[in-house]
Each structure stands twice: as C-alpha cells, then as structure tokens.
Coordinates of C-alpha atoms in Angstrom, one line a residue:
M125 CA 26.4 16.7 33.8
S126 CA 27.1 20.6 34.5
S127 CA 24.8 22.8 36.7
H128 CA 23.9 25.0 33.8
K129 CA 22.9 21.6 31.5
M130 CA 20.4 20.5 34.4
E131 CA 19.2 24.2 34.4
D132 CA 18.1 24.1 31.0
K133 CA 16.4 21.2 31.2
K134 CA 12.6 21.4 31.4
T135 CA 10.0 19.1 31.1
W136 CA 6.4 19.8 29.3
S137 CA 3.7 21.3 31.7
P138 CA 0.3 22.4 30.5
E139 CA 1.7 26.0 30.4
S140 CA 4.1 24.9 27.9
S141 CA 1.2 23.4 25.5
S142 CA -1.2 26.5 25.5
N143 CA -2.4 26.9 21.8
P144 CA -1.4 30.6 21.5
S145 CA 2.2 31.6 21.0
A146 CA 3.9 33.6 23.5
Y147 CA 3.5 36.4 21.1
E148 CA -0.3 36.3 20.7
G149 CA -0.8 36.1 24.5
D150 CA 1.0 39.4 24.5
M151 CA -0.4 41.1 21.0
G152 CA -3.7 39.7 21.5
N153 CA -5.9 42.8 22.5
V154 CA -3.8 45.0 20.1
R155 CA -6.1 46.1 17.0
R156 CA -3.8 45.9 14.0
P157 CA -4.4 46.3 10.4
F158 CA -4.6 42.5 8.3
T159 CA -1.7 43.4 6.4
R160 CA 0.6 44.5 9.3
R161 CA -0.6 41.1 11.2
L162 CA 0.5 39.1 8.0
T163 CA 3.5 40.2 7.7
E164 CA 4.1 40.3 11.6
S165 CA 3.1 36.4 11.9
F166 CA 6.5 35.4 9.2
R167 CA 8.9 37.1 11.8
R168 CA 10.5 34.7 14.4
D169 CA 8.6 34.6 17.5
P170 CA 10.9 36.7 20.2
H171 CA 9.8 34.5 23.0
A172 CA 10.5 31.2 21.6
S173 CA 13.9 30.3 22.4
V174 CA 15.8 26.6 21.7
T175 CA 18.7 25.7 24.0
R176 CA 21.8 24.9 22.4
S177 CA 25.2 23.1 22.9
A178 CA 28.4 24.2 21.6
S179 CA 29.0 20.3 21.5
F180 CA 26.9 19.5 18.8
S181 CA 30.2 19.8 16.3
A182 CA 32.6 17.7 16.3
A183 CA 35.5 19.9 16.3
D184 CA 36.1 20.9 19.9
G185 CA 36.8 16.8 19.8
K186 CA 33.8 15.7 22.2
G187 CA 31.7 14.5 19.7
Y188 CA 28.4 14.5 19.3
D189 CA 25.4 16.1 22.6
A190 CA 22.7 13.7 22.3
E191 CA 21.6 15.3 25.5
A192 CA 21.2 18.7 24.0
A193 CA 19.8 17.7 20.6
A194 CA 17.0 16.3 22.7
Q195 CA 16.8 19.7 24.6
A196 CA 16.6 21.2 21.2
T197 CA 13.5 19.0 19.8
A198 CA 11.9 19.1 23.4
M199 CA 11.8 22.8 23.3
S200 CA 10.7 23.3 19.9
P201 CA 8.3 26.4 19.9
L202 CA 5.5 24.4 17.9
L203 CA 2.0 25.3 18.5
R204 CA 0.1 22.7 19.6
R205 CA -2.9 23.4 17.5
L206 CA -4.0 20.0 16.2
K207 CA -7.5 18.4 18.3
G208 CA -8.1 15.0 18.9
R209 CA -10.6 15.1 15.6
H210 CA -8.1 15.8 13.8
L211 CA -5.7 13.4 15.0
Q212 CA -8.2 10.7 14.7
M213 CA -8.4 11.4 10.7
I214 CA -5.2 11.2 9.8
A215 CA -4.7 7.9 11.5
I216 CA -7.6 6.7 10.1
G217 CA -7.4 8.4 5.9
G218 CA -3.8 9.4 6.4
S219 CA -2.3 6.2 4.4
I220 CA -5.7 5.9 1.9
G221 CA -4.1 6.5 -0.9
T222 CA -2.9 5.7 -4.2
G223 CA -1.1 2.7 -2.6
L224 CA -4.3 1.0 -1.8
F225 CA -6.5 2.5 -4.9
V226 CA -4.2 2.2 -7.9
G227 CA -1.0 0.1 -6.5
S228 CA -2.9 -3.0 -5.0
G229 CA -3.8 -3.3 -8.9
K230 CA 0.1 -4.0 -9.8
A231 CA 0.5 -6.1 -6.7
L232 CA -2.8 -8.4 -7.9
A233 CA -1.6 -8.7 -11.4
Y234 CA 1.9 -10.3 -9.9
G235 CA 0.8 -12.0 -6.9
G236 CA -3.0 -13.3 -7.4
P237 CA -5.5 -12.4 -5.3
A238 CA -4.9 -14.7 -1.8
S239 CA -1.3 -13.1 -2.0
L240 CA -2.7 -9.5 -2.7
L241 CA -5.1 -10.1 0.7
L242 CA -2.3 -11.5 2.7
S243 CA 0.7 -9.5 2.2
F244 CA -1.5 -6.7 3.2
A245 CA -2.8 -8.5 6.5
L246 CA 0.3 -8.9 7.6
T247 CA 2.1 -6.2 7.3
G248 CA -1.2 -4.4 8.7
C249 CA -0.6 -6.2 11.6
M250 CA 3.4 -5.6 11.8
L251 CA 2.3 -2.1 11.6
Y252 CA 0.1 -2.1 13.9
C253 CA 2.7 -3.3 16.7
T254 CA 4.6 -0.6 15.3
V255 CA 2.6 2.2 16.1
Q256 CA 1.7 0.9 19.5
A257 CA 5.2 1.7 20.1
L258 CA 5.2 4.7 18.6
G259 CA 2.3 5.9 20.6
E260 CA 4.2 4.9 23.9
L261 CA 6.8 6.8 22.9
A262 CA 5.3 9.6 21.5
V263 CA 2.9 9.8 24.4
L264 CA 5.9 10.2 26.7
F265 CA 8.3 12.6 24.6
P266 CA 6.0 14.7 22.1
V267 CA 8.9 16.3 20.2
A268 CA 9.8 17.8 17.4
G269 CA 10.7 15.4 14.5
S270 CA 9.9 12.4 17.2
F271 CA 11.5 9.2 14.4
A272 CA 14.9 10.9 13.7
S273 CA 14.8 12.1 17.7
Y274 CA 13.8 8.6 19.0
S275 CA 16.8 6.9 16.9
T276 CA 19.3 9.8 18.2
R277 CA 18.4 9.0 21.9
F278 CA 17.8 5.3 22.5
L279 CA 19.9 4.0 19.1
D280 CA 22.9 6.3 18.0
P281 CA 23.5 9.8 17.0
A282 CA 23.8 9.0 13.4
W283 CA 22.0 6.6 12.9
G284 CA 19.0 9.5 13.7
F285 CA 20.5 11.3 11.4
A286 CA 20.6 8.8 9.0
M287 CA 16.7 8.7 9.8
G288 CA 16.0 11.8 9.7
W289 CA 17.0 12.9 6.4
N290 CA 15.9 9.3 5.1
Y291 CA 12.3 10.6 6.4
A292 CA 13.0 14.1 5.0
L293 CA 13.9 13.1 1.3
N294 CA 10.9 10.7 1.4
W295 CA 8.6 13.7 2.0
L296 CA 10.6 16.3 -0.4
T297 CA 10.6 13.5 -3.4
V298 CA 7.1 12.7 -2.5
L299 CA 5.4 15.8 -3.6
P300 CA 6.3 16.4 -6.7
L301 CA 5.8 12.8 -7.1
E302 CA 2.1 13.3 -5.9
I303 CA 1.4 16.4 -8.3
V304 CA 2.7 14.9 -11.2
S305 CA 0.4 11.9 -10.4
A306 CA -2.8 14.4 -9.6
S307 CA -1.9 15.8 -13.2
I308 CA -1.9 12.3 -14.6
T309 CA -5.4 11.4 -12.8
V310 CA -6.9 14.4 -15.2
D311 CA -6.0 12.6 -18.1
Y312 CA -8.9 9.8 -17.5
W313 CA -10.9 12.7 -18.5
V314 CA -8.7 15.4 -20.4
Q315 CA -5.9 13.7 -22.5
N316 CA -3.3 16.2 -23.7
I317 CA 0.1 16.4 -21.8
S318 CA 0.3 19.9 -23.1
L319 CA -2.3 21.4 -20.6
N320 CA 0.1 19.3 -17.4
A321 CA 2.0 21.9 -16.4
A322 CA -1.2 24.4 -15.7
W323 CA -2.8 21.4 -13.7
V324 CA 0.6 20.6 -12.0
T325 CA 0.4 24.8 -11.0
M326 CA -3.0 24.3 -9.6
F327 CA -2.3 21.4 -7.4
L328 CA 1.2 22.8 -6.3
V329 CA -0.5 26.2 -5.0
L330 CA -3.0 24.5 -3.5
I331 CA -0.9 22.8 -1.1
V332 CA 1.5 25.5 -0.6
L333 CA -1.4 27.5 0.5
I334 CA -2.9 24.6 2.7
N335 CA 0.5 24.6 4.8
F336 CA 1.0 28.4 4.8
F337 CA -2.1 28.4 7.5
G338 CA -0.1 26.1 9.5
V339 CA -0.6 23.0 11.5
K340 CA -4.0 23.9 11.6
G341 CA -4.7 24.7 8.1
Y342 CA -3.0 20.7 7.8
G343 CA -5.2 19.4 10.3
E344 CA -8.6 20.7 8.8
A345 CA -7.3 20.0 5.2
E346 CA -6.5 16.5 6.1
F347 CA -9.9 16.0 8.0
V348 CA -11.7 16.6 5.1
F349 CA -9.4 14.5 2.6
A350 CA -10.4 11.6 5.1
I351 CA -13.5 12.1 5.3
V352 CA -13.9 11.6 1.6
K353 CA -11.6 9.0 1.1
V354 CA -13.3 6.8 4.1
T355 CA -16.6 7.5 2.4
A356 CA -15.2 6.2 -1.1
V357 CA -13.9 3.1 0.4
I358 CA -17.3 2.6 2.7
G359 CA -19.1 2.9 -0.8
Y360 CA -17.1 1.0 -2.4
I361 CA -17.5 -2.3 -0.1
L362 CA -20.8 -1.9 0.0
L363 CA -21.0 -1.6 -3.9
G364 CA -18.4 -4.7 -4.2
V365 CA -20.6 -6.6 -2.5
L366 CA -24.1 -6.2 -4.4
I367 CA -21.8 -6.7 -7.6
N368 CA -20.4 -10.1 -6.1
V369 CA -23.8 -11.3 -5.0
M370 CA -26.0 -9.9 -8.1
G371 CA -23.6 -10.1 -11.3
G372 CA -20.2 -10.4 -12.2
V373 CA -18.0 -11.2 -15.2
D374 CA -17.7 -14.3 -17.9
S375 CA -14.7 -15.7 -18.7
H376 CA -14.3 -13.6 -21.7
G377 CA -15.2 -10.2 -19.5
N378 CA -18.2 -9.8 -20.5
P379 CA -21.2 -9.0 -18.4
D380 CA -22.8 -11.7 -16.0
A381 CA -26.1 -11.5 -14.0
S382 CA -24.7 -13.9 -12.1
Y383 CA -23.0 -14.6 -8.5
M384 CA -19.2 -14.2 -7.8
G385 CA -18.6 -15.5 -4.6
F386 CA -14.8 -16.9 -4.9
R387 CA -15.0 -17.8 -8.5
L388 CA -12.1 -16.1 -9.5
W389 CA -10.1 -17.8 -6.3
H390 CA -10.3 -21.2 -8.2
H391 CA -10.6 -19.9 -12.2
P392 CA -7.7 -18.1 -13.0
G393 CA -6.6 -19.0 -8.9
A394 CA -5.6 -18.1 -5.7
F395 CA -2.0 -17.7 -6.2
H396 CA 0.4 -16.0 -9.1
N397 CA 4.6 -16.2 -9.9
G398 CA 4.5 -19.1 -6.6
F399 CA 6.5 -17.5 -3.3
K400 CA 8.3 -14.3 -5.3
G401 CA 4.4 -13.2 -6.2
L402 CA 4.0 -12.8 -2.7
C403 CA 7.4 -11.2 -2.1
S404 CA 6.6 -8.5 -4.4
T405 CA 3.2 -7.9 -3.3
F406 CA 4.9 -7.3 0.4
V407 CA 6.7 -4.3 -1.3
T408 CA 3.5 -2.9 -2.6
A409 CA 1.5 -3.2 0.8
A410 CA 4.4 -1.2 2.5
F411 CA 4.3 1.4 0.4
A412 CA 0.5 1.6 0.5
F413 CA 0.7 1.9 4.2
A414 CA 3.6 4.7 4.2
G415 CA 2.2 7.8 6.0
T416 CA 0.7 6.0 8.9
E417 CA 3.6 7.2 11.4
L418 CA 2.1 11.0 10.9
V419 CA -0.1 9.8 13.9
G420 CA 3.7 10.0 15.9
L421 CA 5.6 13.1 13.9
A422 CA 1.8 15.3 14.6
A423 CA 1.9 14.2 18.1
A424 CA 4.5 17.9 19.2
E425 CA 1.7 19.6 17.4
T426 CA -1.1 18.1 19.4
E427 CA -3.2 20.2 22.2
N428 CA -3.7 16.7 24.7
P429 CA -1.1 13.8 23.2
R430 CA -2.4 11.8 26.6
K431 CA -6.3 11.7 25.5
A432 CA -5.5 12.1 21.6
L433 CA -3.1 9.3 20.2
P434 CA -4.3 6.5 21.7
T435 CA -7.8 6.8 20.8
A436 CA -6.1 7.7 16.8
I437 CA -3.8 4.8 17.2
K438 CA -7.0 2.1 17.9
Q439 CA -8.4 3.6 14.6
V440 CA -5.3 2.1 13.0
F441 CA -6.5 -1.6 13.5
W442 CA -10.0 -0.6 12.0
R443 CA -8.4 1.1 9.1
I444 CA -6.1 -2.4 8.8
T445 CA -9.5 -4.3 9.1
L446 CA -11.8 -2.5 7.1
F447 CA -10.4 0.1 4.6
Y448 CA -7.5 -2.3 3.7
V449 CA -8.2 -6.2 4.5
V450 CA -12.0 -6.3 3.5
S451 CA -12.3 -3.9 0.3
L452 CA -8.9 -6.1 -1.1
L453 CA -11.0 -9.2 -0.4
L454 CA -13.7 -7.8 -2.7
V455 CA -11.1 -6.3 -5.1
G456 CA -9.9 -9.9 -5.4
T457 CA -13.1 -11.6 -6.0
L458 CA -14.5 -9.0 -8.6
V459 CA -11.4 -8.8 -11.0
P460 CA -8.9 -11.9 -12.1
Y461 CA -5.1 -10.7 -11.7
T462 CA -4.8 -11.9 -15.7
D463 CA -7.0 -8.5 -16.4
P464 CA -4.5 -6.6 -18.7
R465 CA -5.4 -3.4 -17.4
L466 CA -3.9 -3.9 -14.1
L467 CA -0.3 -3.6 -15.6
N468 CA -1.3 -0.5 -18.0
G469 CA -1.3 2.1 -15.9
R470 CA 1.8 4.6 -16.5
N471 CA 2.6 5.0 -12.7
S472 CA 1.3 4.5 -9.5
A473 CA -2.0 7.0 -10.2
D474 CA -3.2 6.3 -12.9
A475 CA -6.7 5.4 -12.3
K476 CA -7.5 2.8 -15.3
A477 CA -4.9 0.3 -13.6
S478 CA -6.7 0.9 -10.6
P479 CA -8.7 -2.7 -9.4
F480 CA -11.1 -0.3 -7.7
V481 CA -12.0 1.2 -11.4
I482 CA -12.2 -1.6 -13.1
S483 CA -14.4 -3.8 -11.0
I484 CA -16.6 -1.1 -11.8
Q485 CA -16.5 -1.0 -14.7
N486 CA -17.3 -4.5 -15.3
A487 CA -20.0 -4.2 -13.8
G488 CA -21.2 -1.9 -16.4
I489 CA -21.5 1.4 -13.9
E490 CA -20.8 3.8 -16.0
V491 CA -20.9 7.0 -13.8
L492 CA -18.5 5.7 -11.0
P493 CA -15.3 5.0 -12.3
S494 CA -15.2 9.0 -13.2
V495 CA -16.1 9.3 -9.5
M496 CA -13.5 6.7 -8.2
N497 CA -11.1 8.9 -10.2
V498 CA -11.8 12.2 -8.2
V499 CA -11.3 10.1 -5.0
I500 CA -7.9 8.9 -6.3
M501 CA -7.1 12.8 -7.2
I502 CA -8.2 13.7 -3.8
S503 CA -6.1 11.4 -2.0
V504 CA -3.2 11.9 -4.2
L505 CA -3.4 16.0 -3.0
S506 CA -3.7 14.3 0.4
V507 CA -0.7 12.6 0.1
G508 CA 1.2 15.8 -1.6
N509 CA -0.2 18.2 1.3
S510 CA 1.0 15.3 3.9
S511 CA 4.3 15.8 2.1
I512 CA 5.3 18.9 2.9
Y513 CA 4.1 18.9 6.3
G514 CA 6.4 15.8 6.9
S515 CA 9.5 17.0 5.4
S516 CA 9.1 20.5 7.3
R517 CA 8.8 19.4 10.0
T518 CA 11.6 17.1 10.1
L519 CA 14.2 19.4 8.9
A520 CA 13.4 21.4 11.5
A521 CA 13.8 19.0 13.8
L522 CA 17.1 18.3 12.2
A523 CA 18.4 21.5 12.5
E524 CA 17.3 21.8 15.5
Q525 CA 19.7 19.3 16.5
C526 CA 22.1 21.0 14.1
Q527 CA 22.1 18.2 11.9
A528 CA 20.9 20.2 8.8
P529 CA 21.0 23.8 7.7
A530 CA 20.3 26.5 10.9
F531 CA 17.9 28.4 8.9
L532 CA 15.5 25.6 8.4
A533 CA 15.1 26.0 12.1
Y534 CA 13.5 28.9 11.7
I535 CA 10.1 28.9 13.1
D536 CA 7.7 32.1 13.2
R537 CA 4.7 33.7 15.3
K538 CA 2.2 31.0 14.1
G539 CA 4.4 28.1 14.7
R540 CA 5.6 27.1 11.2
P541 CA 8.7 26.2 9.7
L542 CA 8.9 28.6 7.7
Y543 CA 12.3 28.3 5.5
A544 CA 12.1 24.3 5.9
I545 CA 8.2 24.7 4.4
I546 CA 9.9 27.0 1.2
V547 CA 12.4 24.6 0.9
A548 CA 9.9 21.7 0.7
S549 CA 7.8 23.9 -1.8
V550 CA 10.5 25.2 -4.2
L551 CA 11.2 21.5 -4.5
G552 CA 7.5 20.8 -5.4
L553 CA 8.5 22.4 -9.3
L554 CA 10.3 19.1 -10.4
A555 CA 6.6 18.5 -10.8
Y556 CA 6.2 20.6 -14.1
L557 CA 8.7 17.5 -15.3
A558 CA 5.1 15.9 -16.0
A559 CA 4.8 18.1 -18.8
T560 CA 7.7 16.8 -21.0
Q561 CA 8.9 13.9 -22.2
K562 CA 10.6 12.1 -19.2
Q563 CA 7.2 12.3 -17.3
Q564 CA 7.9 8.2 -16.5
D565 CA 11.4 8.3 -15.9
A566 CA 11.2 10.9 -13.8
F567 CA 8.2 9.4 -11.9
N568 CA 10.4 6.0 -11.4
W569 CA 13.4 8.3 -9.6
M570 CA 11.7 9.6 -7.4
L571 CA 9.6 6.9 -6.4
A572 CA 12.7 5.4 -5.9
L573 CA 14.3 7.5 -3.6
S574 CA 11.0 6.9 -1.5
G575 CA 10.5 3.0 -2.1
L576 CA 12.0 1.6 1.0
S577 CA 12.1 4.9 3.6
S578 CA 8.7 4.0 5.2
I579 CA 10.4 0.3 5.9
F580 CA 13.5 1.9 7.5
T581 CA 11.8 4.5 9.7
W582 CA 9.3 1.5 10.9
S583 CA 12.3 -1.0 12.0
S584 CA 14.0 2.3 13.7
I585 CA 10.3 3.1 15.9
C586 CA 10.4 -0.5 16.9
L587 CA 14.0 -1.1 18.1
A588 CA 14.4 2.6 19.6
H589 CA 11.1 1.3 21.7
I590 CA 13.2 -1.9 22.8
R591 CA 16.1 0.4 23.5
F592 CA 13.5 2.7 25.5
R593 CA 12.1 -0.5 27.6
H594 CA 15.4 -1.3 28.5
A595 CA 16.6 1.6 29.8
W596 CA 13.5 2.6 31.5
T597 CA 13.8 -0.9 33.5
L598 CA 17.6 -0.5 34.0
Q599 CA 17.2 3.0 35.1
G600 CA 14.4 1.9 38.3
H601 CA 11.7 2.7 36.3
S602 CA 8.6 0.6 36.3
L603 CA 5.8 0.2 33.8
D604 CA 3.5 1.6 35.6
E605 CA 4.5 4.8 35.4
L606 CA 4.2 5.0 31.8
A607 CA 1.5 7.5 30.8
F608 CA 0.4 5.2 27.4
R609 CA 1.6 1.5 27.4
S610 CA 2.1 -0.3 24.3
P611 CA -0.7 -3.3 24.3
V612 CA 1.5 -5.9 22.6
G613 CA 4.8 -4.5 24.4
I614 CA 7.9 -5.5 23.7
I615 CA 6.4 -8.8 21.9
G616 CA 4.9 -6.7 19.7
S617 CA 8.3 -4.3 19.0
W618 CA 10.4 -7.8 17.9
V619 CA 7.6 -9.0 15.7
G620 CA 7.1 -5.4 13.6
L621 CA 11.4 -5.3 13.9
V622 CA 11.8 -8.9 12.4
F623 CA 9.1 -8.1 9.8
N624 CA 10.9 -5.5 8.4
M625 CA 13.9 -7.0 8.1
L626 CA 12.0 -9.3 5.7
V627 CA 10.4 -6.9 3.9
L628 CA 13.6 -5.7 3.0
I629 CA 15.3 -9.4 2.0
A630 CA 12.4 -9.5 -0.5
Q631 CA 12.0 -6.6 -1.7
F632 CA 16.1 -7.3 -2.5
W633 CA 15.3 -10.3 -3.8
T634 CA 12.8 -9.2 -6.0
G635 CA 14.8 -6.2 -7.4
F636 CA 17.3 -7.9 -8.4
A637 CA 15.3 -10.5 -10.0
P638 CA 12.0 -9.5 -10.2
V639 CA 8.9 -11.6 -11.8
G640 CA 9.7 -12.3 -15.7
W641 CA 13.4 -11.1 -15.0
Q642 CA 14.5 -14.3 -17.7
Q643 CA 13.2 -11.7 -20.6
M644 CA 14.7 -8.3 -19.1
S645 CA 18.5 -7.5 -20.4
V646 CA 21.2 -7.0 -18.0
S647 CA 21.2 -3.1 -18.2
D648 CA 17.1 -3.3 -17.6
R649 CA 17.8 -5.4 -14.7
V650 CA 20.2 -3.2 -13.3
V651 CA 17.9 0.0 -13.4
N652 CA 15.3 -1.9 -11.7
F653 CA 17.2 -3.1 -9.4
F654 CA 18.2 0.8 -8.5
Q655 CA 14.8 2.0 -8.4
A656 CA 13.8 -0.8 -6.2
Y657 CA 16.7 -0.6 -3.7
L658 CA 17.9 3.2 -4.1
A659 CA 17.0 3.8 -0.5
A660 CA 19.0 1.6 1.4
P661 CA 22.6 2.7 -0.1
V662 CA 21.8 6.3 0.5
V663 CA 20.8 5.5 4.3
V664 CA 23.9 3.1 4.8
L665 CA 26.6 6.1 3.3
M666 CA 24.7 8.8 5.3
Y667 CA 24.7 7.0 8.6
I668 CA 28.5 5.7 7.8
G669 CA 29.9 9.4 7.0
Y670 CA 28.4 10.8 9.9
K671 CA 29.8 8.4 12.4
L672 CA 32.9 8.5 10.9
Y673 CA 32.8 12.6 11.0
M674 CA 30.9 13.1 14.0
K675 CA 32.6 10.1 16.3
T676 CA 29.7 8.6 17.9
E677 CA 29.3 5.9 19.4
I678 CA 26.4 3.5 20.2
L679 CA 24.0 4.7 23.3
R680 CA 24.2 2.3 26.2
A681 CA 21.0 1.7 28.2
R682 CA 22.5 3.2 31.7
D683 CA 23.3 6.2 29.7
M684 CA 20.4 6.9 28.3
D685 CA 18.5 10.8 28.6
L686 CA 14.6 9.8 29.9
F687 CA 14.3 13.2 31.5
T688 CA 14.6 15.7 28.8
G689 CA 10.9 16.0 27.0
K690 CA 9.4 14.1 29.1
R691 CA 5.8 14.9 29.8
E692 CA 5.5 14.5 33.7
F693 CA 2.3 12.3 34.3
N694 CA 0.7 11.6 38.0
V695 CA 0.0 8.5 36.4
R696 CA -2.9 7.0 39.7
V697 CA -4.3 10.3 39.5
L698 CA -5.1 10.2 35.8
V699 CA -6.0 6.4 36.6
Q700 CA -8.4 7.3 38.9
E701 CA -10.1 10.6 37.1
E702 CA -10.4 8.4 34.2
R703 CA -12.2 5.4 36.2
A704 CA -14.4 8.3 37.4
D705 CA -15.4 9.5 34.5
R706 CA -16.2 5.9 32.6
K707 CA -18.6 5.3 35.2
R708 CA -20.9 8.2 34.3
W709 CA -20.6 7.1 30.4
P710 CA -23.7 5.4 29.0
R711 CA -23.6 1.7 27.9
W712 CA -23.1 2.9 23.7
K713 CA -20.0 5.2 24.8
K714 CA -18.4 2.2 27.0
L715 CA -18.7 0.1 24.3
Y716 CA -17.5 2.7 21.5
K717 CA -14.5 3.8 23.5
F718 CA -13.5 0.1 24.0
L719 CA -13.2 0.1 20.1
C720 CA -11.9 3.0 19.1

C-alpha cells in the first residue's frame, strides 16, 4: 500500500460527525436573504471532498480498487442529523405498510390462518438475525450505501455492484408503485379513474417536498407516519380481541354475537393448499418486512449510531411480536380464508381486499373501515417517502464508488444527494400510468422488479457479516473490540442466510407452478413466473457483466480492509461509563432499557 493512500485513510471522530456542514459552520453568523440562502443550499459544499482513485477503472489493467471504494463511502459528506427517536420509529414503523395491511389477505386466502402466522413468525425471526448482523456492521462502519458497501469490501466488488443496483432499482420502482397505490386507496371513497392523475400529482409533490427538506425532513415525516401506523395496529389489536370475544360472524357471513375463539381454524381450517400454500405465504411475508434494513442505511446520517442503532434494532423484536404476529393471529380468527373479498383487490394497496378492513366490516362497524383505509394510505405514502430516501442514498454511494454516473455523487450544502433525489423523483412520473387503462399491468411489472430485492439484500448482509467475522479474527482482532456485538452472533447470520435461500427456492417453485396452475394457460404461467422471479436474472446479469468487465475477484479474508471508515471506540471506557450510568437509573428505566 502506498504512503499517500495511508494518508488519505481516515477514521471517524466526533468532529467529523458534527451536525452542521463545514459550509454552515463558516456562514452560520452571516445574515443573508432567504432566497439567497435557499439557492446557495443547493450548491456543492466546498469543504466536502471525497477521495477518489484512478484505479477505479478497469482500463488501467489493475481492476477494481476496493480500498478506494471503501474510502469514498466512508468520507461521504452526508450530514448526521437523524436522532435516536427518528431511528427508533424508522425501526418500529419502517416496514409496517401494505404488506401487512393488505398483502396478508392474499396470503391468508392461499395458505390459511396457520400458514399466515407461521410464515410471518419465521420470516420475522430470520429478519431479527439479519438486522442484528447489520447493526454490528453499521455501528463499526457507518458508511454511505451500507448494504452494497459491505458486499464490496467483504465479498466481491462485482456482487457489491449488483446489490447496489438491485437495491436502488427496488426503491426506484417502488416510488411510482406506491404512488399508484395511494391513488387507488382514494377509490375506496371516490371511484373515478379520471381523477387518479390529480391524486398522483398531489402525492408525488408531497413526497418529493419532504425529501428536499433533507434527512431531517425524512426523519420527522417517518416519525409522524410511524406513530400513526403503530397507533392503528395497537388499536386494531384491542378491537380485534373485543370482536373475537363479544361476537363474530356465522357460517354464512352474517353478524353473530357469539364467542369466536379459534372457530375458523377448525372450519374452514388452519391450512389451505398444503405445503405449497405455506410456501406462497413466505413470499408475501418477505415483501411485508421489506424496508426494515433502512435502519442500517440511515446509520451514516445518524448523530450517534453507537447508542441509537442498538436501541433501534431491539425494536425489531417488538414489531415482529406485537405488530405482525399478534395482529395476524387475530386476523386469522376473524376472517375465513374462503372469503372472496381477499382476492378481489386490484393490487397490494386495495383496501377492499384488506383482512383488517374485512374483519371490521364483518363486525358491523361502519366508520372504522374508512379510518383503516386512511391508515393504509398513510402507510403507502410512508413507503413512497422511504423509496426516495433509500434510492437516492444508494445511487449516491454507487457514484462515490464509480459504479454509477459521477453526477449522482453530488451532495449539496445541506447534505442532500441532490441529483440522485431528482432522478428518483422523475421516475415517480411513471405513477401517471394510474390514470390509464394499463394501470394493473404497469403495477404488476413494477412489482416484479422489486419482488425479490429484499431477499438478495438480506442474504448479502448475512454473508457479509459471516465473512467480516472471519476476517476480523484472522487479522488478530477479538470480539471484545466491537462496540456492538450481534447477540445471535455468527450462528444467527447462518440461519438468516439459509432461510433466505429457502425463500428463493420457494419463490421459484410457486412462480413456476403457482397454486391452481393446472387451470392456467402456458402464456399465463410464463407471465406469472417472470412477475414472481424477474429480479433474480437481473441480479445475475449485473453480477456476471460487471465481473467480466472489471475483472474483480472474490476477496480473501486476510486481504479485507478493516480500517477504512471504522469508528474508533475505546470499548472498555464506554462499557465502564455505561455501567456507571445504569446504576443511577430508576427501576422502571432499567426494565425499559432491558426490553427496548
């Protein structure tokens, strides 16, 4: 390694994570008109620089420089303005959306209540292991575009390229997808397709404006959205218990003021369509949990990841247990899988197909279905908001590593990846397809691009953690040096990796031969397969193409860079300070911190 590269390498220090940019620090005491401050905020911060290496290109015959890529993401000029409360609510409510509220209805219809509960519980356990691994990496290396960066520095630069673009394309297609969904939720009250363009405009402008307020705008919006979603789920759980105890529906779907219990688990039954029905629900569960990994992406813009991330990651357990498992357990006791309304929805945001709405309608409550539809709309907007945030940060990180056009690496004086946000926002114009007769086809193919994205992302996180731990030990480090250590360790990452591979196999099977495939034509089966599995060939082609062009190699553990971008912690001092602080806590706080 040359001496100038060693000089370029930097580790994190408290000064490098200060809230204002260098430009804001210089100009903070200068009084300027609002319009001038606004226009100047969009210029590149003159004090923000990113180290680049000429050996990024394969043209010089040296191949891809993974060390320079790590340096580029580590020194990204993104501002650290997310607080602990933002990160906690992103963790709690980040993935509570249409997958839970509406997508669970299709899973219930295909697999039955027991399959629904089992698939979400097992997927939640797998994701808990994945997020713990991500937390360990993100606390030590809080870098821009963390998922792709970890694959680049611990696996293979070509796989990092594929994962970066896989994740970016996922969110780029999710934005118009969710705006289309939001416009369709309005159809619950106003069924006029000619007005969809107006709804699309309103929702798109709102989401874009939120992201132009920077990372703090995103954090505050998600904080509010998450509170609404969490309140709605807790309210539904309480209501669901009351409906179950005080009255349900009879065998003909009529109101029946008698105790429900697990009556529907016996008739029509707990499982439907056997093992294939169970496999089909795993795919829905994976889609429902998508977005949980945003906690790791946000680490690069968090004031103190060392304290905020472990607390936020603990919230994942409670979200899985309370918001998914308990609510879906109640749904399975209140809505039979034979209810035709579960499959009548036009897409994954149609409230008419939501088992949450159907269960309230069955109870004869008139106002609450509309309230639930409002919650579904807010959830859709929340996912759309996250899509611009996730795609813009990932695109900027790819550009920093010279794996995307260089202009996308432009970050302005407010810490916004400006051009990446603009690109993501422009692709949101595809949502105007909602005002055409091709609405459903557009929705299905956009969904196909994002369907398996999360599975690949989660698998890469687990494998990167496994490889990191091996390199960490091989290069002479001990686990005691880690500021945050995954409580499930390397075994949890292996569990997560194997489970993700099984979901990919299940998706291939259910895509090739879905439930009821005997009644489908050959052309319908081909379309169904590609809509279920389109992301896989796209990832493989990107990986092979980049590997052949850049001539990258799978990294060996002894050659992995464990220094660039690493936060320097005196772990012994931190542990002593935390123990002394805990002794002063009252009992209620000790219990709360243990659980949360």
